[in-house]
Coordinates of C-alpha atoms in Angstrom, one line a residue:
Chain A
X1 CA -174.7 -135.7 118.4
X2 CA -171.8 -135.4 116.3
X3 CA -173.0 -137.3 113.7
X4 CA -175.9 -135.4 113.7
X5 CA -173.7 -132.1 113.3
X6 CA -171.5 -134.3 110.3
X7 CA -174.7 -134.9 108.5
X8 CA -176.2 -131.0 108.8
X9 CA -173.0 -129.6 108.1
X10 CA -172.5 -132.0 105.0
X11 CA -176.0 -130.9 104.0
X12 CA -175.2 -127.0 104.5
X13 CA -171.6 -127.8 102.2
X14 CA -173.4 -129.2 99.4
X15 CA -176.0 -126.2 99.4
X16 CA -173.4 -123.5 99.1
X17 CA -172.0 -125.6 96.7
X18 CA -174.8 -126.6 94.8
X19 CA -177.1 -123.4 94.8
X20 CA -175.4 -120.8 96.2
X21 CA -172.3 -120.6 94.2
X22 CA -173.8 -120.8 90.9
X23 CA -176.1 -118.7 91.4
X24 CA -173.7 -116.6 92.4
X25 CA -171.5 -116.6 89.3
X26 CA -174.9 -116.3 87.1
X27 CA -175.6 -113.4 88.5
X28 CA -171.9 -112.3 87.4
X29 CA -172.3 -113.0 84.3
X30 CA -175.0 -110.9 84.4
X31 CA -173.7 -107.7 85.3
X32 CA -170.6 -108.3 83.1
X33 CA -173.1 -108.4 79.9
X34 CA -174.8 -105.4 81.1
X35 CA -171.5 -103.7 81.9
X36 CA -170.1 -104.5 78.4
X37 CA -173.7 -102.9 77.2
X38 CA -173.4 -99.5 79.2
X39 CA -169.6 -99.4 77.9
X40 CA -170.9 -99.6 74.0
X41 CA -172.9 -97.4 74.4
X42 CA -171.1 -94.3 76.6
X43 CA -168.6 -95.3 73.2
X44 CA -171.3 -94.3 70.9
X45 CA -172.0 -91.1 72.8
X46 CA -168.6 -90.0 72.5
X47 CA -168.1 -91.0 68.9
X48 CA -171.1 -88.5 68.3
X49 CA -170.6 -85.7 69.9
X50 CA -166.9 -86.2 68.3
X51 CA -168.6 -86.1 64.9
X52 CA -171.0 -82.8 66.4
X53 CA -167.7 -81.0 67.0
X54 CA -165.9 -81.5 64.1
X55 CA -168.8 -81.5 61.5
X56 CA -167.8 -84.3 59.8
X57 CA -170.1 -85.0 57.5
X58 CA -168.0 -87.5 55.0
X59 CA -166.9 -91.1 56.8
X60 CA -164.6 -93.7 55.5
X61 CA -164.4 -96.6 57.0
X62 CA -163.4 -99.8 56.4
X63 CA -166.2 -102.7 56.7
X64 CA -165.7 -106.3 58.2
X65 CA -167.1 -108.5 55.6
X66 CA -166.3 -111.4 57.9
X67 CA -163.2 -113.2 58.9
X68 CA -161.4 -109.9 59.1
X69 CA -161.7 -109.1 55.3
X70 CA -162.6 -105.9 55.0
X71 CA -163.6 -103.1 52.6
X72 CA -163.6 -99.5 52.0
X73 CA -167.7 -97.9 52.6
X74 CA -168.3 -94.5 52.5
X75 CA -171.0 -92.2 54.4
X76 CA -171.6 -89.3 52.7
X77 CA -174.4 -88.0 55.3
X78 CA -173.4 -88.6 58.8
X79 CA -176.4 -86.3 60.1
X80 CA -178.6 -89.4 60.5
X81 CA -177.9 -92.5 62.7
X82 CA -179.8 -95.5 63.0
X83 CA -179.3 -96.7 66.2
X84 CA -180.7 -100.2 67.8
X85 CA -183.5 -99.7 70.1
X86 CA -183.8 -103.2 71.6
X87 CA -186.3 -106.3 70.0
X88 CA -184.3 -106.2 66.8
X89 CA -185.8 -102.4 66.3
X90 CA -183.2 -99.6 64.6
X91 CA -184.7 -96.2 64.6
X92 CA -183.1 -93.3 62.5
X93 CA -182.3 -90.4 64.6
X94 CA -180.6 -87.0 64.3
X95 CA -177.9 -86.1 66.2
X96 CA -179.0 -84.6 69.1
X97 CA -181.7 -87.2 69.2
X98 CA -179.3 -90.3 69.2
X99 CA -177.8 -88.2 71.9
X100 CA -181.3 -87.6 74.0
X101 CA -182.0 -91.6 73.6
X102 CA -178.1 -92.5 74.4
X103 CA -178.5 -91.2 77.3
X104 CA -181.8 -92.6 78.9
X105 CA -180.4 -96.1 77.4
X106 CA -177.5 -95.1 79.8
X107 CA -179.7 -94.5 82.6
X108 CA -181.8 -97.8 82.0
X109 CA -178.3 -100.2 81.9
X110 CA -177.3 -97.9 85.2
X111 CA -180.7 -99.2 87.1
X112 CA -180.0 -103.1 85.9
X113 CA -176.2 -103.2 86.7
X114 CA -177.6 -101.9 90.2
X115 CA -180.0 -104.8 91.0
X116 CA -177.6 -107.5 89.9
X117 CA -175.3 -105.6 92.4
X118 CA -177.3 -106.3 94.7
X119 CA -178.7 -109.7 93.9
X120 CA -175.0 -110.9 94.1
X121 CA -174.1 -109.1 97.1
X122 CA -177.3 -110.8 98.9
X123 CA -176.0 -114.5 97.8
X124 CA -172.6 -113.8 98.9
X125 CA -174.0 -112.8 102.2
X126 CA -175.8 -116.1 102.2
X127 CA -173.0 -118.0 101.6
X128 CA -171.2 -116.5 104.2
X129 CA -173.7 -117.3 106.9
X130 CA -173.8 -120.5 105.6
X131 CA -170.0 -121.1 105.9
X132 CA -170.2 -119.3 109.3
X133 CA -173.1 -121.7 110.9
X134 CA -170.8 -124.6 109.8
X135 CA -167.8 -123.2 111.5
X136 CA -170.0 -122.9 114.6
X137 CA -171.5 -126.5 114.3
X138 CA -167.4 -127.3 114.0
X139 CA -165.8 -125.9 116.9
X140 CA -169.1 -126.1 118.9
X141 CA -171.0 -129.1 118.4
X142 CA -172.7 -129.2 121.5
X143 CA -174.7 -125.4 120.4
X144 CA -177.7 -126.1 118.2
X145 CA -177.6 -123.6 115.3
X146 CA -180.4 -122.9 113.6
X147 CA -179.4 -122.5 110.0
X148 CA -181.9 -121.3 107.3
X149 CA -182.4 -119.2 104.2
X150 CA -182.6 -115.9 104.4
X151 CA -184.1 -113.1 101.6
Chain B
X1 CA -159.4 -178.9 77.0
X2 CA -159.1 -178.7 80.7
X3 CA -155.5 -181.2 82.0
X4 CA -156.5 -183.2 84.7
X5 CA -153.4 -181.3 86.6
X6 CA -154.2 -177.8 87.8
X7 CA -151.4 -175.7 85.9
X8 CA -151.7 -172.6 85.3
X9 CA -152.9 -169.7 86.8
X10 CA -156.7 -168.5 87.3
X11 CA -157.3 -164.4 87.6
X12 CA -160.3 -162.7 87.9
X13 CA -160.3 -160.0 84.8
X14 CA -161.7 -157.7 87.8
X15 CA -158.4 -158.1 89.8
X16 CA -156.2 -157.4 87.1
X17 CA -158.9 -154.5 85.9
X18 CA -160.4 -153.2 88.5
X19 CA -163.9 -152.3 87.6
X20 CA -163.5 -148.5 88.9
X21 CA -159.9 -148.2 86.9
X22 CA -162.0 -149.0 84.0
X23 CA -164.9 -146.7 84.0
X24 CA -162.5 -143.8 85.5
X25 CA -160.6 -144.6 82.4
X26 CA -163.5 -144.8 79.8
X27 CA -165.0 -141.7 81.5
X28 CA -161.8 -139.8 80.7
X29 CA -161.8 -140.9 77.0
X30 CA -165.6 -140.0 76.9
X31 CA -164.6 -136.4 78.1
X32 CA -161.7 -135.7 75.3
X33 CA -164.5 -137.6 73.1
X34 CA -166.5 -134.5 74.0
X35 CA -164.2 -132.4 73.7
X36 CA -162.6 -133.5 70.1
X37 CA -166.1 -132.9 69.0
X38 CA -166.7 -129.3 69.9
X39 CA -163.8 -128.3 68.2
X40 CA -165.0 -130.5 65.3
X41 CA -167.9 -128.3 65.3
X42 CA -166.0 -125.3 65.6
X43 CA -164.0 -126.0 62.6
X44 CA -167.1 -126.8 60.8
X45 CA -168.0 -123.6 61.5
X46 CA -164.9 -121.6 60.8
X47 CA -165.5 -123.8 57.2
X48 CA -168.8 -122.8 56.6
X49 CA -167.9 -119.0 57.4
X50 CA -165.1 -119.5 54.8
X51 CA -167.3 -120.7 52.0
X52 CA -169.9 -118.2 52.4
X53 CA -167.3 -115.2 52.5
X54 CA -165.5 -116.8 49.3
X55 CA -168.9 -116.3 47.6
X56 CA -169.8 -113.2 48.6
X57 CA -166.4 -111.9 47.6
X58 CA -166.4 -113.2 44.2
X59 CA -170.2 -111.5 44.0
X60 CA -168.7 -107.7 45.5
X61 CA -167.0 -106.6 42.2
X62 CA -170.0 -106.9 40.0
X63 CA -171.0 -103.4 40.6
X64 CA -168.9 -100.5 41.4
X65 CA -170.8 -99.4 44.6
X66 CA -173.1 -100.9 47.2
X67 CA -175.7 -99.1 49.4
X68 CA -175.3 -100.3 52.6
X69 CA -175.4 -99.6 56.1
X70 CA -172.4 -98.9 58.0
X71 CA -172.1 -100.2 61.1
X72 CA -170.6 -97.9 64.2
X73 CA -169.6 -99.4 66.7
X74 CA -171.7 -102.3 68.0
X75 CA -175.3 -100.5 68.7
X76 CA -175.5 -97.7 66.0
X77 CA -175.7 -97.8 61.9
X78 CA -175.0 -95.2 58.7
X79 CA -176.2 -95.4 55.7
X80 CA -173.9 -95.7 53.2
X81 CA -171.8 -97.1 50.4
X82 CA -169.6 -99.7 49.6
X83 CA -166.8 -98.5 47.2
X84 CA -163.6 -99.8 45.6
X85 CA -165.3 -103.2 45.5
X86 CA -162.3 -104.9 43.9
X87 CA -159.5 -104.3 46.9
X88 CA -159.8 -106.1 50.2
X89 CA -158.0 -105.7 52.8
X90 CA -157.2 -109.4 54.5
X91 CA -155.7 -109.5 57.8
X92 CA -152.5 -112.3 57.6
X93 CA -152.3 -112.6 61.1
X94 CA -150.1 -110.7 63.6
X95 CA -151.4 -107.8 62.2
X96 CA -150.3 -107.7 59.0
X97 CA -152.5 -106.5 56.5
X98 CA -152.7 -107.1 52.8
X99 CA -154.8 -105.3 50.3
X100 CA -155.4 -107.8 47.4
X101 CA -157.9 -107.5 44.7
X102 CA -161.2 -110.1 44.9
X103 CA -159.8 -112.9 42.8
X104 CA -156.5 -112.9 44.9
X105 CA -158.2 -112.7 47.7
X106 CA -160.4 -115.7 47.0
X107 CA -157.1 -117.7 46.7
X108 CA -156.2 -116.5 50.1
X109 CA -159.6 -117.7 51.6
X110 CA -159.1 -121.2 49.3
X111 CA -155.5 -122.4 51.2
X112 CA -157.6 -120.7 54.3
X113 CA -160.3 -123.6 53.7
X114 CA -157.8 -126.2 52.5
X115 CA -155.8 -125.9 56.1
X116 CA -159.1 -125.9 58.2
X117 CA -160.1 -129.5 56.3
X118 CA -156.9 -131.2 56.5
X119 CA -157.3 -129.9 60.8
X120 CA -160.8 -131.1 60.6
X121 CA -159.1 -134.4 59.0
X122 CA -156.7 -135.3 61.5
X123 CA -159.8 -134.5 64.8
X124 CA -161.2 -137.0 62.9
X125 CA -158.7 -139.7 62.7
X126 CA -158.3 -138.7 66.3
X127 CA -161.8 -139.1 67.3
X128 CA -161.8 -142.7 66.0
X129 CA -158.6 -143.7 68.0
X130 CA -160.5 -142.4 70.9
X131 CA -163.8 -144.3 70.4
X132 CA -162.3 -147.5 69.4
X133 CA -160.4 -147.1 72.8
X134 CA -163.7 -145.8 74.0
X135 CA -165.4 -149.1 73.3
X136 CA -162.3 -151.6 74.5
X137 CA -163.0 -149.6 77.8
X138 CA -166.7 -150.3 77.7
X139 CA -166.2 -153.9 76.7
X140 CA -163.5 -154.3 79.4
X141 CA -165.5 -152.8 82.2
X142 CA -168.3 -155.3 81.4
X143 CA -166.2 -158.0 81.2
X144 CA -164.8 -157.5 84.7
X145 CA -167.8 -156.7 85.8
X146 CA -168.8 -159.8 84.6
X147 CA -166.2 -161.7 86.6
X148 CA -164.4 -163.2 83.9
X149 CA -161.3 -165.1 84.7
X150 CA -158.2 -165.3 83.0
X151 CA -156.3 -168.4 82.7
X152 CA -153.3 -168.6 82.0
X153 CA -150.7 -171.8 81.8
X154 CA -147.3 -172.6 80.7
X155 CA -146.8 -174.0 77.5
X156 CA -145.8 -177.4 77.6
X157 CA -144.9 -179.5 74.4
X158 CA -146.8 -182.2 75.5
X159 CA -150.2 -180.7 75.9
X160 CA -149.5 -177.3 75.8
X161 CA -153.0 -175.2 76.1
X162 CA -153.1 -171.7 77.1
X163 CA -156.5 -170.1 77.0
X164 CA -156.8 -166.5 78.3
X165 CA -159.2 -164.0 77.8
X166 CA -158.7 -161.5 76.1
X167 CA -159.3 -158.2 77.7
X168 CA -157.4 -156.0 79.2
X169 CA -155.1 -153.9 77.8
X170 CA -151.8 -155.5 76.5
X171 CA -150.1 -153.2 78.7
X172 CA -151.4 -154.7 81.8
X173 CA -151.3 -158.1 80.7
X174 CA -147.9 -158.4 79.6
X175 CA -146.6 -157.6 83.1
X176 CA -149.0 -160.0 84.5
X177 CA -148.5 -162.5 82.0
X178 CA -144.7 -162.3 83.0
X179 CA -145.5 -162.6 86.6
X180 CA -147.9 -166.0 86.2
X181 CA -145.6 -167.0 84.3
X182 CA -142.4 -166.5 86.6
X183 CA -144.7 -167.5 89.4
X184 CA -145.6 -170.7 87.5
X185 CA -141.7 -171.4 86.4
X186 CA -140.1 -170.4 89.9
X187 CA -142.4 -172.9 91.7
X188 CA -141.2 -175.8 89.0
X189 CA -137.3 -174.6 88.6
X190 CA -136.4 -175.8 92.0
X191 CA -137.0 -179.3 91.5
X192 CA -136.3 -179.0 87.8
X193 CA -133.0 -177.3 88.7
X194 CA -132.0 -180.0 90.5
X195 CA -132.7 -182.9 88.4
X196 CA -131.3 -180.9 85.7
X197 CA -128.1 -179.8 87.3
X198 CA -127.9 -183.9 87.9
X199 CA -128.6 -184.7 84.5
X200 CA -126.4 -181.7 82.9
X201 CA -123.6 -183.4 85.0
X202 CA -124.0 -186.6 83.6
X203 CA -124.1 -185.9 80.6
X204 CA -121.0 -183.7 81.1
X205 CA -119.6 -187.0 81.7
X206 CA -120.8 -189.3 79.1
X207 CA -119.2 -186.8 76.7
X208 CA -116.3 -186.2 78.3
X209 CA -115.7 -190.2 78.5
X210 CA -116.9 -190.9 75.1
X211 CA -115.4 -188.2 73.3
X212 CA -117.5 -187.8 70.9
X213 CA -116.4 -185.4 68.0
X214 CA -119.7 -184.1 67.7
X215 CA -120.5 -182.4 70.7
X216 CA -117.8 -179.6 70.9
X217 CA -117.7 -179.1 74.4
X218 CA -115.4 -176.4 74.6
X219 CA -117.7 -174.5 71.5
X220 CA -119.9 -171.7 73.6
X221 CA -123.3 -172.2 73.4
X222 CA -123.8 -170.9 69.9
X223 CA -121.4 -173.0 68.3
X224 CA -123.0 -176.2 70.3
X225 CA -126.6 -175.3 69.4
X226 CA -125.7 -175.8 66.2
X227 CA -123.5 -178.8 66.7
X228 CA -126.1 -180.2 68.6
X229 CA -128.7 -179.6 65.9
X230 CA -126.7 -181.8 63.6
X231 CA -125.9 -184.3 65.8
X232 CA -129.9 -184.2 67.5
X233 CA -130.9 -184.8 63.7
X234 CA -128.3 -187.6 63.4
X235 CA -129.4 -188.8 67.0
X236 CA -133.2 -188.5 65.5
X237 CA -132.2 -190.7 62.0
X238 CA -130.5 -193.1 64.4
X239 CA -133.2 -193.2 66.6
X240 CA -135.8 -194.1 64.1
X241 CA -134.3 -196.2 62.6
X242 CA -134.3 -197.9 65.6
X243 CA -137.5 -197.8 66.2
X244 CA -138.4 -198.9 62.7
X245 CA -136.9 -202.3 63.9
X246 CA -138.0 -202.2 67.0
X247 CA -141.2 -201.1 65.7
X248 CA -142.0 -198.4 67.7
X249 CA -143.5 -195.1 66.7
X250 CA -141.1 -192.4 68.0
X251 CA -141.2 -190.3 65.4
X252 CA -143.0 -188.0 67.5
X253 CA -140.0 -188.5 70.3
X254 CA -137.5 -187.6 68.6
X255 CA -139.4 -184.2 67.2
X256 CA -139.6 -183.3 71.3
X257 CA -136.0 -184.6 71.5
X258 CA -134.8 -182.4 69.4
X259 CA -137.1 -179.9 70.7
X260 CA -135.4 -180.7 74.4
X261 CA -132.6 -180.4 73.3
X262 CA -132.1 -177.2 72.4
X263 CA -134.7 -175.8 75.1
X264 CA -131.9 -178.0 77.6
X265 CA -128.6 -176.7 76.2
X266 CA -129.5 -172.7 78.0
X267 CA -130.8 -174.6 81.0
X268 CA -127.6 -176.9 81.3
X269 CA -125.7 -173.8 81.3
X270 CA -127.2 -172.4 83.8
X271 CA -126.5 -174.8 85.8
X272 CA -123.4 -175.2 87.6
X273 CA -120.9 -177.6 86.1
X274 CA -119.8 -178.7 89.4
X275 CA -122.6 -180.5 90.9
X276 CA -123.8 -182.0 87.9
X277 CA -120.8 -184.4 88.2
X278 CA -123.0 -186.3 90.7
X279 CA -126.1 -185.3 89.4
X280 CA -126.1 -186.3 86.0
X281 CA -126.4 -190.1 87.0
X282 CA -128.8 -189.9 88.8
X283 CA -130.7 -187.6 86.0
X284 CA -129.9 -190.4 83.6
X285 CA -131.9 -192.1 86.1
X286 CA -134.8 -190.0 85.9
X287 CA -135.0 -189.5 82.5
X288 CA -135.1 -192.9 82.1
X289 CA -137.8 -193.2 84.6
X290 CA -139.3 -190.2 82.9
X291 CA -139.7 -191.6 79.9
X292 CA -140.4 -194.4 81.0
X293 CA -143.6 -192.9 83.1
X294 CA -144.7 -190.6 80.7
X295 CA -145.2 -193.1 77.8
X296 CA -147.6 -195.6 78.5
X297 CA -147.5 -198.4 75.7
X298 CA -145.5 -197.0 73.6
X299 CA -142.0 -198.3 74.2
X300 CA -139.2 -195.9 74.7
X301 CA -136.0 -196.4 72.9
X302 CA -132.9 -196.0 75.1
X303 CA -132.6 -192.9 74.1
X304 CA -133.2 -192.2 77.9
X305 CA -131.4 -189.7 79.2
X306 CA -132.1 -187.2 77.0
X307 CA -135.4 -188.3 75.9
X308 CA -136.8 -188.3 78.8
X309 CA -139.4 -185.6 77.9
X310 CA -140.7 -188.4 75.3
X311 CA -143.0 -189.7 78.1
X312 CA -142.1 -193.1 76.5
X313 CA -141.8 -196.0 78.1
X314 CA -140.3 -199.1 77.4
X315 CA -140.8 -201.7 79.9
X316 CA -137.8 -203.6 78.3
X317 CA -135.8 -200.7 79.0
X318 CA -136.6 -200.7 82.2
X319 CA -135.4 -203.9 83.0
X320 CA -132.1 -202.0 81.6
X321 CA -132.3 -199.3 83.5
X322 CA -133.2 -200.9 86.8
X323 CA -130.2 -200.9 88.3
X324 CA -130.1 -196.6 87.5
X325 CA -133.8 -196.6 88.1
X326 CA -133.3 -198.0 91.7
X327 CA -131.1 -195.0 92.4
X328 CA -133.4 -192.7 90.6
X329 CA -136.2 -193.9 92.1
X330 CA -136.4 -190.7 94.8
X331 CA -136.8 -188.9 91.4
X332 CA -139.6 -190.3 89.7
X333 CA -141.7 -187.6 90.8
X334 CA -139.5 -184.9 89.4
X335 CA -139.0 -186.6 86.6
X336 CA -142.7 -186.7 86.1
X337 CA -142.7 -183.2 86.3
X338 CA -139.6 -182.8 83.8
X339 CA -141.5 -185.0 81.0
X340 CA -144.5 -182.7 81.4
X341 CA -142.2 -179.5 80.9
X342 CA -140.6 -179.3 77.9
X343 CA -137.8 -177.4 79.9
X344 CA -137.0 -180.3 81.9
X345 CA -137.2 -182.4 78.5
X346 CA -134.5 -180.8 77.2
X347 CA -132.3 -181.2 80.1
X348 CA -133.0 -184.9 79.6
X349 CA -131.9 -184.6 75.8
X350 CA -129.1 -183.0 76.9
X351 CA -128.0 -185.0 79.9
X352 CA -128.3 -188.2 78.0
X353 CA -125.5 -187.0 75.4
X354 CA -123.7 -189.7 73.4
X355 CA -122.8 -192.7 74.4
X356 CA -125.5 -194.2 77.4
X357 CA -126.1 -197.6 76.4
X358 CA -128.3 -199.8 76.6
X359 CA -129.1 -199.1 79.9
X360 CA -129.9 -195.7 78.9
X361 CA -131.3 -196.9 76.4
X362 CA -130.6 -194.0 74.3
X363 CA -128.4 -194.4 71.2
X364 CA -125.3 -193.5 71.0
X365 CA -126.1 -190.4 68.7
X366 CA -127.1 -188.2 71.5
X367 CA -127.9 -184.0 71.4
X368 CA -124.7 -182.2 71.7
X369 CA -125.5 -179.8 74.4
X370 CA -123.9 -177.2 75.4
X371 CA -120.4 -176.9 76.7
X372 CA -121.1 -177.6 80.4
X373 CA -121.2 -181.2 79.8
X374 CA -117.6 -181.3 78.8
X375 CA -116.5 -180.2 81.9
X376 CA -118.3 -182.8 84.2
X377 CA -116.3 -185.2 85.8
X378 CA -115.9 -188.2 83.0
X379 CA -114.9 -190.2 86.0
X380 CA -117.6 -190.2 87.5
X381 CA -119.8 -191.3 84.4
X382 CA -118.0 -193.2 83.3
X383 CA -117.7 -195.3 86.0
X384 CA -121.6 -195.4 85.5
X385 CA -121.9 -195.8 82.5
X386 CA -118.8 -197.8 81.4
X387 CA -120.3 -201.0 80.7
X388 CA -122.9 -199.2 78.6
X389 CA -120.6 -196.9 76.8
X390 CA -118.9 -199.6 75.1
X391 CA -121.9 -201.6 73.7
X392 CA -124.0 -198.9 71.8
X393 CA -124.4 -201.0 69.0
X394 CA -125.1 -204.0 71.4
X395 CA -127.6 -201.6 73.3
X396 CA -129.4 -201.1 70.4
X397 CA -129.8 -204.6 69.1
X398 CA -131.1 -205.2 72.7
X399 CA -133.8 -202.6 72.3
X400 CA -134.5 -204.4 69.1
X401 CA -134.8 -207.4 70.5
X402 CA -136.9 -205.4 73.6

């Protein structure tokens, strides 16, 4: 019997192990990109409606060229913005445009940070009944636990 | 050349190596293998980013402006212009900034690329220590797990062979290599310690009696190694000579002689003065008996004593030496072992110092050794050796005639 248990609860350590933890920090990763996403872009909103108060119309800036050598560029119309749509796709917009489409972007990254929320949540729960079926088959060999997937 | 003696030591590679030791080692070379590389590639990178940026600098000035877009922030552009297209502003590190025009600036990015290669230089010098250790690991894990044996044996004059594998690292082997060794030697040095003590005593005697001027025996050991030398190669001349009447080859003897000589005169001080008193007859004995046993047709010139390692023997001599032999007899097996060892050969040398007659069969011109035979008890050689002592040159005639 206890050799039994051993064996099971070997085979239940190596699946949190194996599946369940890395899918777990996947799905981290995950979220962190889309986080870092939401962040640019709630940045980008502020930069423009910045610009909208101040009417700046002139920008100087200075331009990465690569390996942190940079130049002086100059904007002399800030009234249109091209800003990346997703596929590789820039669209010019006006202001108040940018700021229509910023904010359904917003939306959209909202949604997705949600369901990898959950996703994680749902494979930490799993490998905490995992974890608590092995402490069972531990301190009570005799009970017979049924261990087993859950979605 | 395998001895029909079993010296030596036999170890499995895989007990010195273990085969797990050896992968877990190569697999830890593999991984900063894998590891040197990605930076490799990295600074490859870094280089090619450097070249690139060097051009497109140099091409910037040509115009005054450039339409471009401007990025803003990671997700958003502006159309615009580049202006001022000859002043850069290069970051130095540590934020510090310079502004430097594009031909200065290209100099910066040069020593940039010039450090990079001499990094990517020394990775590589790196990398190939690591795979030539890489491969020694490979080669060694196969070779244990290929059960391949080490041998190992003492170096003896006579035969000397050592054959060993080679694998393993000379770390490891050195300390092993001690260990057989010690192993090997401690086994021998009882008996050898004994028969030498005996025979450092005698000769302790024999020079003491004689008083020979060549063997200083109050000099330390320095001073009578290199007393000894002279008289060895005095010894040696005398010696063949010697044989050149007698007709015997010993030219080869009196190389080892002088070999066991020197080899003797640390042993002899080692030993203790004290019991060699007794010893050294009977080691005259033995070395007689030694040299008698090792040689086999070739006859052995009184050197005796000393000679013993000579494995010569001289049936005449025996005669000679029967009445030493008779005592020695208990020690024909150690001396057997002494002519095999060139140690023990140059206890003999040095045991059968100056002055053993005929009987010793060793000339008169014996290896100075070193100082301990001074103190032994000339009484008691003497009284061994007395009727021998004065007759050198009648012993040698008798070996001639022998």
């Amino acid at each position: 019997m206890d050799s039994l248990n051993q064996a099971k609860i070997q085979k239940f350590e190596e699946f949190v192990d194996r599946r369940l933890k890395p899918d777990l920090v996947r799905a981290i990763a995950e979220r962190d990109k889309v986080f870092e996403q939401q962040k640019i872009f709630s940045d980008l909103r502020k930069n423009i409606e910045n610009l909208e108060q101040n009417s700046v119309t002139n920008l100087r800036t200075l331009v990465n060229l690569g390996s942190e050598v940079y130049m002086q560029a100059e904007v002399p119309d800030t009234q249109r913005i091209f800003l990346d749509i997703g596929l590789g796709f820039h669209v010019e917009f006006t202001w108040s445009e940018a700021l229509k489409f910023i904010s359904l972007r917003e939306e959209k990254l909202e949604r997705q940070i949600e369901e990898y929320t959950r996703l994680i949540a749902s494979i930490k729960a799993q490998i905490k009944l995992v974890c608590e079926g092995i402490r069972e088959l531990l301190q009570i060999p005799e009970e017979k636990t049924v261990e087993g997937r859950v979605f | 050349m395998e001895k029909p003696e079993v010296k030596g030591t036999v170890t499995s590679l895989s007990s010195m190596f273990p085969a797990e030791e050896v992968q877990k080692a190569a697999n830890r070379v593999a991984e900063t293998l894998s590891e040197k590389q990605n930076e490799m590639n990295q600074l490859r990178e870094f280089i090619a980013d450097n070249t690139s940026l060097i051009n497109l600098v140099q091409k910037l000035p040509e115009e005054l402006h450039h339409d471009i877009m401007v990025p803003f922030g990671k997700a958003a552009f502006f159309p615009g212009r580049l202006i001022h297209t000859n002043e850069f502003l290069v970051l130095l590190g540590e934020s510090y900034y310079v502004e430097r025009t594009a031909k200065q600036t290209v100099e910066i990015l040069k020593r940039r690329g010039k450090s990079l290669e001499s990094k990517m230089d020394a990775l590589e010098a790196f990398m190939q220590d690591l795979k030539a250790e890489a491969s020694f690991f490979d080669s060694t894990a196969s070779e244990a797990a290929e059960d391949l044996v080490e041998i190992k044996e003492e170096y003896e004059e006579e035969n000397s062979t050592e054959t060993e594998s080679q694998s393993g690292e000379l770390e490891q082997e050195s300390p092993s290599f001690a260990e057989a060794d010690n192993t090997m030697v401690a086994s021998e040095d009882d008996e050898f310690a004994h028969i030498m003590s005996r025979l450092e005593a005698l000769e302790k005697e024999e020079l003491a009696a004689e008083s020979y001027g060549e063997n200083d025996e109050d000099q330390d050991t320095g001073a009578a190694v290199s007393d000894g030398d002279e008289d060895e190669d005095e010894q040696a001349k005398a010696v063949f000579h010697r044989k050149k009447y007698e007709g015997y080859s010993s030219l080869d003897h009196d190389q080892r002689y002088s070999e066991v000589y020197q080899s003797r005169k640390p042993l002899q001080q080692l030993k203790g003065k004290d019991s060699m008193n007794e010893e050294t007859s009977s080691k005259y004995h033995h070395q007689d008996l030694i040299s008698q046993l090792a040689c086999t047709g070739l006859t052995v010139e009184p050197v005796i004593k000393g000679k013993m390692s000579h494995s010569q023997s001289m049936p005449q001599e025996t005669k000679m030496l029967n009445p030493s032999i008779n005592a020695s007899v208990p020690f024909e097996k150690r001396v057997k072992f002494e002519a095999e060892h060139s140690s023990r050969n140059e206890k003999s040398v040095q045991t059968s110092k100056s002055g053993f007659d005929s009987s010793k069969a060793f000339t008169g011109s014996i290896v100075e050794h070193t100082l301990n035979l001074e103190k032994a008890s000339p009484g008691q050689t003497t009284s061994q050796f007395s009727g021998s002592q004065t007759s050198k040159p009648v012993s040698r005639f008798k070996m001639q005639r022998k």
